[in-house]
Structure formats: C-alpha cells, structure tokens
Amino acid sequence: MNYMSPYVIIDGSMQGIISGSLMLFALMFLSALFLGRLWCGWVCPMGGLQETMEPINNKSINGKKADWIKWLIWIPWITLIISMVVRAGGYHSVDLLLDTQGGISVAGASDRPIIFAYIIYYFVIALFVVLSIVVGKRAGCHTVCWMAPFMMIGLWIRNRFNWPSLRLKASPLECTNCKKCTTNCPMSLDVNAMVQADKMENLECILCGTCVDNCSKNAIVYSFSKGK
Ligand code: SF4
Ligand code: SF4
C-alpha cells in the first residue's frame, strides 16, 4: 500500500529521491499506453475493496457530476510534486523503500511510531470504503483517486496516436439492447450506448471485462488492436 501512497512521492521529491510510489505511478502511466486501465480493473486493491461494498450500495455514479473532482485534487498535487523536485534541484538518487521500513506498508521506525502509519493506512482505507457505501459503485475511483489520472493521460496519448493496444470492441448488430452491460458496469458507464455508437473508448473504462462476461450475444469482446 505504501507504494501507492500520495505522500511518499512528495517526501521523496522534496529530497530529490525517486521513491517506490513515483516508480509505481510511472509504471501505471506506461502500462496505460498499451493496456489501458487494466491496473484499475484487475490489480488495484482499492478497486477491489470498493467492489466488496457493492452489496451495500450498488447505485450508479453520475460521471458528469463526479469525474472532474479527481482532477481538482490531482492537478494541485502534481504541481506541488513538480515544484518540490525543482526546489531539490531534480532527482539525484533512488530509494524504492523510502518511508517503507522493512519493505512493508504499516511499519514503525525510531523516528516514526507505528501508530502514525496505522492512522494514515486506515484513513485511506476508510475514505474509499465510506465513499462507496455513501455515494455508490467505485465512487473513490471517480472522485478521489490520485492514480487514475496517470493512466487516463496515458490512454489519452494512446488514443491520439492510435497504436495497437488492449481495448474493447463492439458488434452493434449483435446487440439486443438488453442493457445488462450498462446495469453491471462497475464504472457506471452507459455501455449499451457505447456499443450502439460503436465507440468503446472511454477514459473511465477500467477494462474489467464485466460487460464482456455479461453479454450473452458476444457483442463486446477484448481486442489488442488499433481503434477509437
Ligand atoms: S449486454 Fe450485450 S446485448 Fe445486452 S445491451 Fe449490452 S451489448 Fe447489447
Ligand atoms: S465498459 Fe465494460 S470493461 Fe469498461 S468498466 Fe464498464 S464493464 Fe468494465
């Protein structure tokens, strides 16, 4: 979890150190160039945690109202990181275990009692859990996730250059408009409309494959190809 920390990268940048979280965010950006937001759909523990809350609240999120919020957080945060690096005179060393004593997330040190590590850890967990319980499906991904923008920028670049990558492909003629894909999309996308428009690219799509699994007509499939 510490490698996903929004603070470790700040601490590292202040000291001109390339931290584990900086490396992880860079890998997320690079992976999005060829694999889209596969991380969000298949690997991210925060995403999985939020999906376990769906039996409590599986209300869809209105993306138009919610999706911009994460940019309101991300832009000042990344600006702060860049200004820290500039003040430190750039990056001059690498410490992938910075602030991660013993290589694990929740660990204390002589200068940092373990209670602080637990407070930060449980605050982040609670933030994502409470948002998904109160607001709806994967609300944290839409509103507060500081990692999603790295992948969305990667996706945006990929779509500009349109090189082959993992994506969804639709067959509108096979679609019977049953809307199971829309109902079950964990990112609350109108997948049925995307299929009908034959336009499956959406920066909020996490390539989780739920729509692929739910479509009995095989109107949606994974594809490693060029496309829009
Ligand atoms: S699940 Fe398949 S058939 Fe049903 S609306 Fe979605 S794409 Fe169309
Ligand atoms: S459109 Fe399909 S793959 Fe994308 S987030 Fe929704 S269910 Fe997952």
PDB file of C-alpha atoms and ligand atoms in Angstrom:
ATOM      1  CA  MET A   1       0.000   0.000   0.000  1.00  0.00           C
ATOM      2  CA  ASN A   2       2.827   2.427   0.733  1.00  0.00           C
ATOM      3  CA  TYR A   3       3.937   2.151  -2.884  1.00  0.00           C
ATOM      4  CA  MET A   4       0.556   3.671  -3.812  1.00  0.00           C
ATOM      5  CA  SER A   5       0.918   6.448  -1.251  1.00  0.00           C
ATOM      6  CA  PRO A   6       0.200  10.024  -2.382  1.00  0.00           C
ATOM      7  CA  TYR A   7       2.561  11.267   0.364  1.00  0.00           C
ATOM      8  CA  VAL A   8       5.699   9.142  -0.183  1.00  0.00           C
ATOM      9  CA  ILE A   9       6.192  10.677  -3.638  1.00  0.00           C
ATOM     10  CA  ILE A  10       6.034  14.169  -2.077  1.00  0.00           C
ATOM     11  CA  ASP A  11       8.555  13.264   0.617  1.00  0.00           C
ATOM     12  CA  GLY A  12      10.867  11.748  -1.998  1.00  0.00           C
ATOM     13  CA  SER A  13      10.549  14.711  -4.365  1.00  0.00           C
ATOM     14  CA  MET A  14      11.353  17.134  -1.514  1.00  0.00           C
ATOM     15  CA  GLN A  15      14.657  15.317  -1.042  1.00  0.00           C
ATOM     16  CA  GLY A  16      15.328  14.679  -4.733  1.00  0.00           C
ATOM     17  CA  ILE A  17      14.784  10.942  -4.258  1.00  0.00           C
ATOM     18  CA  ILE A  18      12.983   8.681  -6.734  1.00  0.00           C
ATOM     19  CA  SER A  19      10.671   6.719  -4.429  1.00  0.00           C
ATOM     20  CA  GLY A  20       8.763   3.467  -4.887  1.00  0.00           C
ATOM     21  CA  SER A  21       5.497   5.315  -5.355  1.00  0.00           C
ATOM     22  CA  LEU A  22       6.982   7.517  -8.104  1.00  0.00           C
ATOM     23  CA  MET A  23       8.143   4.345  -9.882  1.00  0.00           C
ATOM     24  CA  LEU A  24       4.725   2.723  -9.479  1.00  0.00           C
ATOM     25  CA  PHE A  25       2.884   5.788 -10.846  1.00  0.00           C
ATOM     26  CA  ALA A  26       5.316   5.912 -13.779  1.00  0.00           C
ATOM     27  CA  LEU A  27       4.643   2.220 -14.475  1.00  0.00           C
ATOM     28  CA  MET A  28       0.897   2.875 -14.368  1.00  0.00           C
ATOM     29  CA  PHE A  29       1.299   5.621 -16.972  1.00  0.00           C
ATOM     30  CA  LEU A  30       3.484   3.424 -19.197  1.00  0.00           C
ATOM     31  CA  SER A  31       1.182   0.400 -18.888  1.00  0.00           C
ATOM     32  CA  ALA A  32      -1.817   2.531 -19.905  1.00  0.00           C
ATOM     33  CA  LEU A  33      -0.120   3.226 -23.241  1.00  0.00           C
ATOM     34  CA  PHE A  34      -0.658  -0.460 -24.183  1.00  0.00           C
ATOM     35  CA  LEU A  35      -3.002  -1.958 -21.585  1.00  0.00           C
ATOM     36  CA  GLY A  36      -5.366   0.913 -20.796  1.00  0.00           C
ATOM     37  CA  ARG A  37      -6.624   0.966 -17.208  1.00  0.00           C
ATOM     38  CA  LEU A  38      -6.147  -2.764 -16.726  1.00  0.00           C
ATOM     39  CA  TRP A  39      -4.484  -1.968 -13.373  1.00  0.00           C
ATOM     40  CA  CYS A  40      -7.746  -0.433 -12.082  1.00  0.00           C
ATOM     41  CA  GLY A  41      -9.882  -3.333 -13.228  1.00  0.00           C
ATOM     42  CA  TRP A  42      -7.659  -6.244 -12.240  1.00  0.00           C
ATOM     43  CA  VAL A  43      -4.921  -5.264  -9.779  1.00  0.00           C
ATOM     44  CA  CYS A  44      -5.787  -2.202  -7.692  1.00  0.00           C
ATOM     45  CA  PRO A  45      -6.603  -3.205  -4.096  1.00  0.00           C
ATOM     46  CA  MET A  46      -8.653  -0.008  -3.666  1.00  0.00           C
ATOM     47  CA  GLY A  47     -10.811  -1.002  -6.626  1.00  0.00           C
ATOM     48  CA  GLY A  48     -11.321  -4.494  -5.231  1.00  0.00           C
ATOM     49  CA  LEU A  49     -12.113  -3.108  -1.809  1.00  0.00           C
ATOM     50  CA  GLN A  50     -14.786  -0.810  -3.249  1.00  0.00           C
ATOM     51  CA  GLU A  51     -16.360  -3.655  -5.216  1.00  0.00           C
ATOM     52  CA  THR A  52     -16.834  -5.598  -1.982  1.00  0.00           C
ATOM     53  CA  MET A  53     -19.122  -2.718  -0.905  1.00  0.00           C
ATOM     54  CA  GLU A  54     -21.472  -3.171  -3.880  1.00  0.00           C
ATOM     55  CA  PRO A  55     -23.878  -5.448  -1.945  1.00  0.00           C
ATOM     56  CA  ILE A  56     -24.400  -2.466   0.400  1.00  0.00           C
ATOM     57  CA  ASN A  57     -24.722   0.216  -2.267  1.00  0.00           C
ATOM     58  CA  ASN A  58     -24.584  -0.516  -5.998  1.00  0.00           C
ATOM     59  CA  LYS A  59     -26.006   2.821  -7.088  1.00  0.00           C
ATOM     60  CA  SER A  60     -24.539   4.091 -10.339  1.00  0.00           C
ATOM     61  CA  ILE A  61     -22.448   7.243 -10.266  1.00  0.00           C
ATOM     62  CA  ASN A  62     -23.270  10.212 -12.487  1.00  0.00           C
ATOM     63  CA  GLY A  63     -19.891  10.587 -14.170  1.00  0.00           C
ATOM     64  CA  LYS A  64     -20.644  14.064 -15.482  1.00  0.00           C
ATOM     65  CA  LYS A  65     -21.052  15.288 -11.904  1.00  0.00           C
ATOM     66  CA  ALA A  66     -18.263  13.274 -10.286  1.00  0.00           C
ATOM     67  CA  ASP A  67     -15.399  12.585 -12.690  1.00  0.00           C
ATOM     68  CA  TRP A  68     -13.904  16.090 -12.652  1.00  0.00           C
ATOM     69  CA  ILE A  69     -13.360  16.028  -8.865  1.00  0.00           C
ATOM     70  CA  LYS A  70     -10.252  13.845  -9.057  1.00  0.00           C
ATOM     71  CA  TRP A  71      -8.622  16.369 -11.415  1.00  0.00           C
ATOM     72  CA  LEU A  72      -9.302  19.105  -8.861  1.00  0.00           C
ATOM     73  CA  ILE A  73      -7.205  17.044  -6.435  1.00  0.00           C
ATOM     74  CA  TRP A  74      -4.623  15.702  -8.882  1.00  0.00           C
ATOM     75  CA  ILE A  75      -3.578  18.979 -10.575  1.00  0.00           C
ATOM     76  CA  PRO A  76      -2.560  20.835  -7.345  1.00  0.00           C
ATOM     77  CA  TRP A  77      -0.952  17.617  -6.040  1.00  0.00           C
ATOM     78  CA  ILE A  78       1.194  17.031  -9.155  1.00  0.00           C
ATOM     79  CA  THR A  79       2.038  20.753  -9.271  1.00  0.00           C
ATOM     80  CA  LEU A  80       3.282  20.521  -5.680  1.00  0.00           C
ATOM     81  CA  ILE A  81       5.406  17.471  -6.543  1.00  0.00           C
ATOM     82  CA  ILE A  82       6.951  19.184  -9.583  1.00  0.00           C
ATOM     83  CA  SER A  83       7.726  22.332  -7.563  1.00  0.00           C
ATOM     84  CA  MET A  84       9.385  20.170  -4.861  1.00  0.00           C
ATOM     85  CA  VAL A  85      11.590  18.448  -7.438  1.00  0.00           C
ATOM     86  CA  VAL A  86      12.604  21.777  -8.949  1.00  0.00           C
ATOM     87  CA  ARG A  87      13.474  23.155  -5.477  1.00  0.00           C
ATOM     88  CA  ALA A  88      15.512  19.999  -4.738  1.00  0.00           C
ATOM     89  CA  GLY A  89      17.471  20.535  -7.968  1.00  0.00           C
ATOM     90  CA  GLY A  90      15.983  17.462  -9.644  1.00  0.00           C
ATOM     91  CA  TYR A  91      16.140  13.797  -8.721  1.00  0.00           C
ATOM     92  CA  HIS A  92      19.629  12.632  -7.753  1.00  0.00           C
ATOM     93  CA  SER A  93      19.114   9.276  -6.046  1.00  0.00           C
ATOM     94  CA  VAL A  94      16.775   6.276  -5.931  1.00  0.00           C
ATOM     95  CA  ASP A  95      15.284   4.720  -2.804  1.00  0.00           C
ATOM     96  CA  LEU A  96      12.422   2.394  -3.652  1.00  0.00           C
ATOM     97  CA  LEU A  97      11.857   1.673   0.053  1.00  0.00           C
ATOM     98  CA  LEU A  98      11.696   5.329   1.106  1.00  0.00           C
ATOM     99  CA  ASP A  99       9.341   5.679   4.136  1.00  0.00           C
ATOM    100  CA  THR A 100       8.631   1.952   3.853  1.00  0.00           C
ATOM    101  CA  GLN A 101      10.557   0.459   6.725  1.00  0.00           C
ATOM    102  CA  GLY A 102      11.225  -3.232   6.308  1.00  0.00           C
ATOM    103  CA  GLY A 103       9.625  -3.167   2.847  1.00  0.00           C
ATOM    104  CA  ILE A 104       6.042  -3.230   4.131  1.00  0.00           C
ATOM    105  CA  SER A 105       3.428  -0.523   4.459  1.00  0.00           C
ATOM    106  CA  VAL A 106       2.468  -0.421   8.067  1.00  0.00           C
ATOM    107  CA  ALA A 107       5.747  -0.318   9.918  1.00  0.00           C
ATOM    108  CA  GLY A 108       7.166   1.922  12.599  1.00  0.00           C
ATOM    109  CA  ALA A 109      10.658   3.332  12.992  1.00  0.00           C
ATOM    110  CA  SER A 110      12.633   5.070  15.713  1.00  0.00           C
ATOM    111  CA  ASP A 111      11.593   8.472  14.303  1.00  0.00           C
ATOM    112  CA  ARG A 112       8.033   7.394  13.348  1.00  0.00           C
ATOM    113  CA  PRO A 113       5.887   5.473  15.848  1.00  0.00           C
ATOM    114  CA  ILE A 114       3.801   2.767  14.192  1.00  0.00           C
ATOM    115  CA  ILE A 115       0.582   4.472  15.338  1.00  0.00           C
ATOM    116  CA  PHE A 116       1.069   7.186  12.659  1.00  0.00           C
ATOM    117  CA  ALA A 117       1.442   4.525   9.958  1.00  0.00           C
ATOM    118  CA  TYR A 118      -1.803   2.883  11.136  1.00  0.00           C
ATOM    119  CA  ILE A 119      -3.671   6.218  11.224  1.00  0.00           C
ATOM    120  CA  ILE A 120      -2.709   7.047   7.618  1.00  0.00           C
ATOM    121  CA  TYR A 121      -3.383   3.470   6.443  1.00  0.00           C
ATOM    122  CA  TYR A 122      -6.855   3.265   7.963  1.00  0.00           C
ATOM    123  CA  PHE A 123      -7.760   6.810   6.892  1.00  0.00           C
ATOM    124  CA  VAL A 124      -7.118   5.960   3.232  1.00  0.00           C
ATOM    125  CA  ILE A 125      -8.989   2.637   3.519  1.00  0.00           C
ATOM    126  CA  ALA A 126     -11.927   4.359   5.273  1.00  0.00           C
ATOM    127  CA  LEU A 127     -12.084   7.112   2.657  1.00  0.00           C
ATOM    128  CA  PHE A 128     -12.619   4.623  -0.182  1.00  0.00           C
ATOM    129  CA  VAL A 129     -14.979   2.407   1.834  1.00  0.00           C
ATOM    130  CA  VAL A 130     -17.160   5.295   3.053  1.00  0.00           C
ATOM    131  CA  LEU A 131     -17.371   6.852  -0.422  1.00  0.00           C
ATOM    132  CA  SER A 132     -18.534   3.593  -1.986  1.00  0.00           C
ATOM    133  CA  ILE A 133     -21.072   2.978   0.785  1.00  0.00           C
ATOM    134  CA  VAL A 134     -22.480   6.515   0.790  1.00  0.00           C
ATOM    135  CA  VAL A 135     -22.184   7.530  -2.876  1.00  0.00           C
ATOM    136  CA  GLY A 136     -22.156   4.308  -4.921  1.00  0.00           C
ATOM    137  CA  LYS A 137     -20.165   1.990  -7.170  1.00  0.00           C
ATOM    138  CA  ARG A 138     -16.411   2.699  -7.168  1.00  0.00           C
ATOM    139  CA  ALA A 139     -17.094   6.285  -6.037  1.00  0.00           C
ATOM    140  CA  GLY A 140     -13.463   6.668  -4.961  1.00  0.00           C
ATOM    141  CA  CYS A 141     -12.256   5.865  -8.498  1.00  0.00           C
ATOM    142  CA  HIS A 142     -14.445   8.661  -9.873  1.00  0.00           C
ATOM    143  CA  THR A 143     -13.707  11.286  -7.249  1.00  0.00           C
ATOM    144  CA  VAL A 144     -10.531  10.985  -5.188  1.00  0.00           C
ATOM    145  CA  CYS A 145      -8.184   8.501  -6.850  1.00  0.00           C
ATOM    146  CA  TRP A 146      -4.782  10.158  -7.403  1.00  0.00           C
ATOM    147  CA  MET A 147      -3.574   7.212  -9.538  1.00  0.00           C
ATOM    148  CA  ALA A 148      -6.324   7.177 -12.192  1.00  0.00           C
ATOM    149  CA  PRO A 149      -5.155  10.425 -13.888  1.00  0.00           C
ATOM    150  CA  PHE A 150      -1.723   8.897 -14.670  1.00  0.00           C
ATOM    151  CA  MET A 151      -3.461   6.138 -16.633  1.00  0.00           C
ATOM    152  CA  MET A 152      -6.041   8.464 -18.165  1.00  0.00           C
ATOM    153  CA  ILE A 153      -3.248  10.656 -19.541  1.00  0.00           C
ATOM    154  CA  GLY A 154      -1.560   7.509 -20.921  1.00  0.00           C
ATOM    155  CA  LEU A 155      -4.839   6.470 -22.528  1.00  0.00           C
ATOM    156  CA  TRP A 156      -5.401   9.916 -23.974  1.00  0.00           C
ATOM    157  CA  ILE A 157      -1.934   9.833 -25.587  1.00  0.00           C
ATOM    158  CA  ARG A 158      -2.580   6.305 -26.894  1.00  0.00           C
ATOM    159  CA  ASN A 159      -5.845   7.438 -28.442  1.00  0.00           C
ATOM    160  CA  ARG A 160      -4.192  10.443 -30.104  1.00  0.00           C
ATOM    161  CA  PHE A 161      -1.614   8.193 -31.807  1.00  0.00           C
ATOM    162  CA  ASN A 162      -3.970   5.225 -32.170  1.00  0.00           C
ATOM    163  CA  TRP A 163      -1.366   2.469 -31.870  1.00  0.00           C
ATOM    164  CA  PRO A 164      -2.340  -1.166 -31.171  1.00  0.00           C
ATOM    165  CA  SER A 165      -3.289  -1.808 -27.553  1.00  0.00           C
ATOM    166  CA  LEU A 166      -5.737  -3.681 -25.370  1.00  0.00           C
ATOM    167  CA  ARG A 167      -9.263  -2.330 -25.771  1.00  0.00           C
ATOM    168  CA  LEU A 168     -12.918  -3.316 -26.109  1.00  0.00           C
ATOM    169  CA  LYS A 169     -14.503  -3.909 -29.494  1.00  0.00           C
ATOM    170  CA  ALA A 170     -18.242  -3.841 -30.126  1.00  0.00           C
ATOM    171  CA  SER A 171     -20.527  -5.510 -32.658  1.00  0.00           C
ATOM    172  CA  PRO A 172     -23.617  -3.256 -32.643  1.00  0.00           C
ATOM    173  CA  LEU A 173     -25.529  -5.617 -34.928  1.00  0.00           C
ATOM    174  CA  GLU A 174     -25.315  -8.411 -32.338  1.00  0.00           C
ATOM    175  CA  CYS A 175     -26.668  -6.195 -29.536  1.00  0.00           C
ATOM    176  CA  THR A 176     -30.266  -6.788 -28.419  1.00  0.00           C
ATOM    177  CA  ASN A 177     -30.334  -3.722 -26.116  1.00  0.00           C
ATOM    178  CA  CYS A 178     -30.881  -5.832 -23.010  1.00  0.00           C
ATOM    179  CA  LYS A 179     -28.701  -3.304 -21.097  1.00  0.00           C
ATOM    180  CA  LYS A 180     -27.109  -5.930 -18.848  1.00  0.00           C
ATOM    181  CA  CYS A 181     -23.731  -4.408 -19.695  1.00  0.00           C
ATOM    182  CA  THR A 182     -24.841  -0.951 -18.543  1.00  0.00           C
ATOM    183  CA  THR A 183     -26.512  -2.265 -15.378  1.00  0.00           C
ATOM    184  CA  ASN A 184     -23.424  -4.211 -14.310  1.00  0.00           C
ATOM    185  CA  CYS A 185     -20.635  -1.817 -15.297  1.00  0.00           C
ATOM    186  CA  PRO A 186     -18.711  -1.058 -12.076  1.00  0.00           C
ATOM    187  CA  MET A 187     -17.745   2.348 -13.505  1.00  0.00           C
ATOM    188  CA  SER A 188     -21.391   3.254 -14.216  1.00  0.00           C
ATOM    189  CA  LEU A 189     -20.812   3.730 -17.939  1.00  0.00           C
ATOM    190  CA  ASP A 190     -23.664   3.595 -20.443  1.00  0.00           C
ATOM    191  CA  VAL A 191     -22.074   0.602 -22.150  1.00  0.00           C
ATOM    192  CA  ASN A 192     -25.172  -0.150 -24.230  1.00  0.00           C
ATOM    193  CA  ALA A 193     -24.970   3.341 -25.774  1.00  0.00           C
ATOM    194  CA  MET A 194     -21.234   2.861 -26.367  1.00  0.00           C
ATOM    195  CA  VAL A 195     -21.950  -0.418 -28.189  1.00  0.00           C
ATOM    196  CA  GLN A 196     -24.716   1.145 -30.271  1.00  0.00           C
ATOM    197  CA  ALA A 197     -22.420   4.025 -31.231  1.00  0.00           C
ATOM    198  CA  ASP A 198     -19.589   1.506 -31.882  1.00  0.00           C
ATOM    199  CA  LYS A 199     -17.395   3.731 -29.740  1.00  0.00           C
ATOM    200  CA  MET A 200     -15.984   1.789 -26.801  1.00  0.00           C
ATOM    201  CA  GLU A 201     -13.260   4.250 -25.841  1.00  0.00           C
ATOM    202  CA  ASN A 202     -13.953   5.959 -22.544  1.00  0.00           C
ATOM    203  CA  LEU A 203     -11.242   7.220 -20.191  1.00  0.00           C
ATOM    204  CA  GLU A 204     -13.266   5.907 -17.240  1.00  0.00           C
ATOM    205  CA  CYS A 205     -13.357   2.329 -18.592  1.00  0.00           C
ATOM    206  CA  ILE A 206     -11.131   0.099 -16.468  1.00  0.00           C
ATOM    207  CA  LEU A 207     -11.179  -2.891 -18.856  1.00  0.00           C
ATOM    208  CA  CYS A 208     -12.598  -5.065 -16.081  1.00  0.00           C
ATOM    209  CA  GLY A 209     -14.441  -7.248 -18.615  1.00  0.00           C
ATOM    210  CA  THR A 210     -17.729  -7.300 -16.679  1.00  0.00           C
ATOM    211  CA  CYS A 211     -19.587  -6.198 -19.803  1.00  0.00           C
ATOM    212  CA  VAL A 212     -17.785  -8.872 -21.855  1.00  0.00           C
ATOM    213  CA  ASP A 213     -18.861 -11.540 -19.336  1.00  0.00           C
ATOM    214  CA  ASN A 214     -22.454 -10.259 -19.110  1.00  0.00           C
ATOM    215  CA  CYS A 215     -23.163 -10.045 -22.817  1.00  0.00           C
ATOM    216  CA  SER A 216     -24.642 -13.357 -23.904  1.00  0.00           C
ATOM    217  CA  LYS A 217     -24.618 -12.156 -27.533  1.00  0.00           C
ATOM    218  CA  ASN A 218     -20.840 -11.607 -27.603  1.00  0.00           C
ATOM    219  CA  ALA A 219     -21.456  -8.039 -28.722  1.00  0.00           C
ATOM    220  CA  ILE A 220     -18.433  -6.902 -26.675  1.00  0.00           C
ATOM    221  CA  VAL A 221     -15.007  -8.565 -26.803  1.00  0.00           C
ATOM    222  CA  TYR A 222     -11.449  -7.778 -25.776  1.00  0.00           C
ATOM    223  CA  SER A 223      -9.126  -6.935 -28.622  1.00  0.00           C
ATOM    224  CA  PHE A 224      -5.477  -5.978 -28.989  1.00  0.00           C
ATOM    225  CA  SER A 225      -5.749  -3.634 -31.914  1.00  0.00           C
ATOM    226  CA  LYS A 226      -5.939  -0.065 -33.147  1.00  0.00           C
ATOM    227  CA  GLY A 227      -9.264   1.660 -32.776  1.00  0.00           C
ATOM    228  CA  LYS A 228     -11.275   4.553 -31.414  1.00  0.00           C
TER     229      LYS A 228
HETATM  230  S1  SF4 B   1     -25.232  -6.951 -22.760  1.00  0.00           S
HETATM  231 FE1  SF4 B   1     -24.767  -7.245 -24.935  1.00  0.00          FE
HETATM  232  S2  SF4 B   1     -26.763  -7.453 -25.910  1.00  0.00           S
HETATM  233 FE2  SF4 B   1     -27.146  -6.577 -23.860  1.00  0.00          FE
HETATM  234  S3  SF4 B   1     -27.165  -4.329 -24.249  1.00  0.00           S
HETATM  235 FE3  SF4 B   1     -25.067  -4.884 -23.666  1.00  0.00          FE
HETATM  236  S4  SF4 B   1     -24.023  -5.242 -25.641  1.00  0.00           S
HETATM  237 FE4  SF4 B   1     -26.209  -5.286 -26.043  1.00  0.00          FE
HETATM  238  S1  SF4 B   2     -17.280  -0.656 -20.009  1.00  0.00           S
HETATM  239 FE1  SF4 B   2     -17.003  -2.859 -19.550  1.00  0.00          FE
HETATM  240  S2  SF4 B   2     -14.792  -3.128 -19.244  1.00  0.00           S
HETATM  241 FE2  SF4 B   2     -15.237  -0.908 -19.111  1.00  0.00          FE
HETATM  242  S3  SF4 B   2     -15.553  -0.517 -16.934  1.00  0.00           S
HETATM  243 FE3  SF4 B   2     -17.594  -0.915 -17.783  1.00  0.00          FE
HETATM  244  S4  SF4 B   2     -17.914  -3.143 -17.520  1.00  0.00           S
HETATM  245 FE4  SF4 B   2     -15.712  -2.740 -17.203  1.00  0.00          FE
END
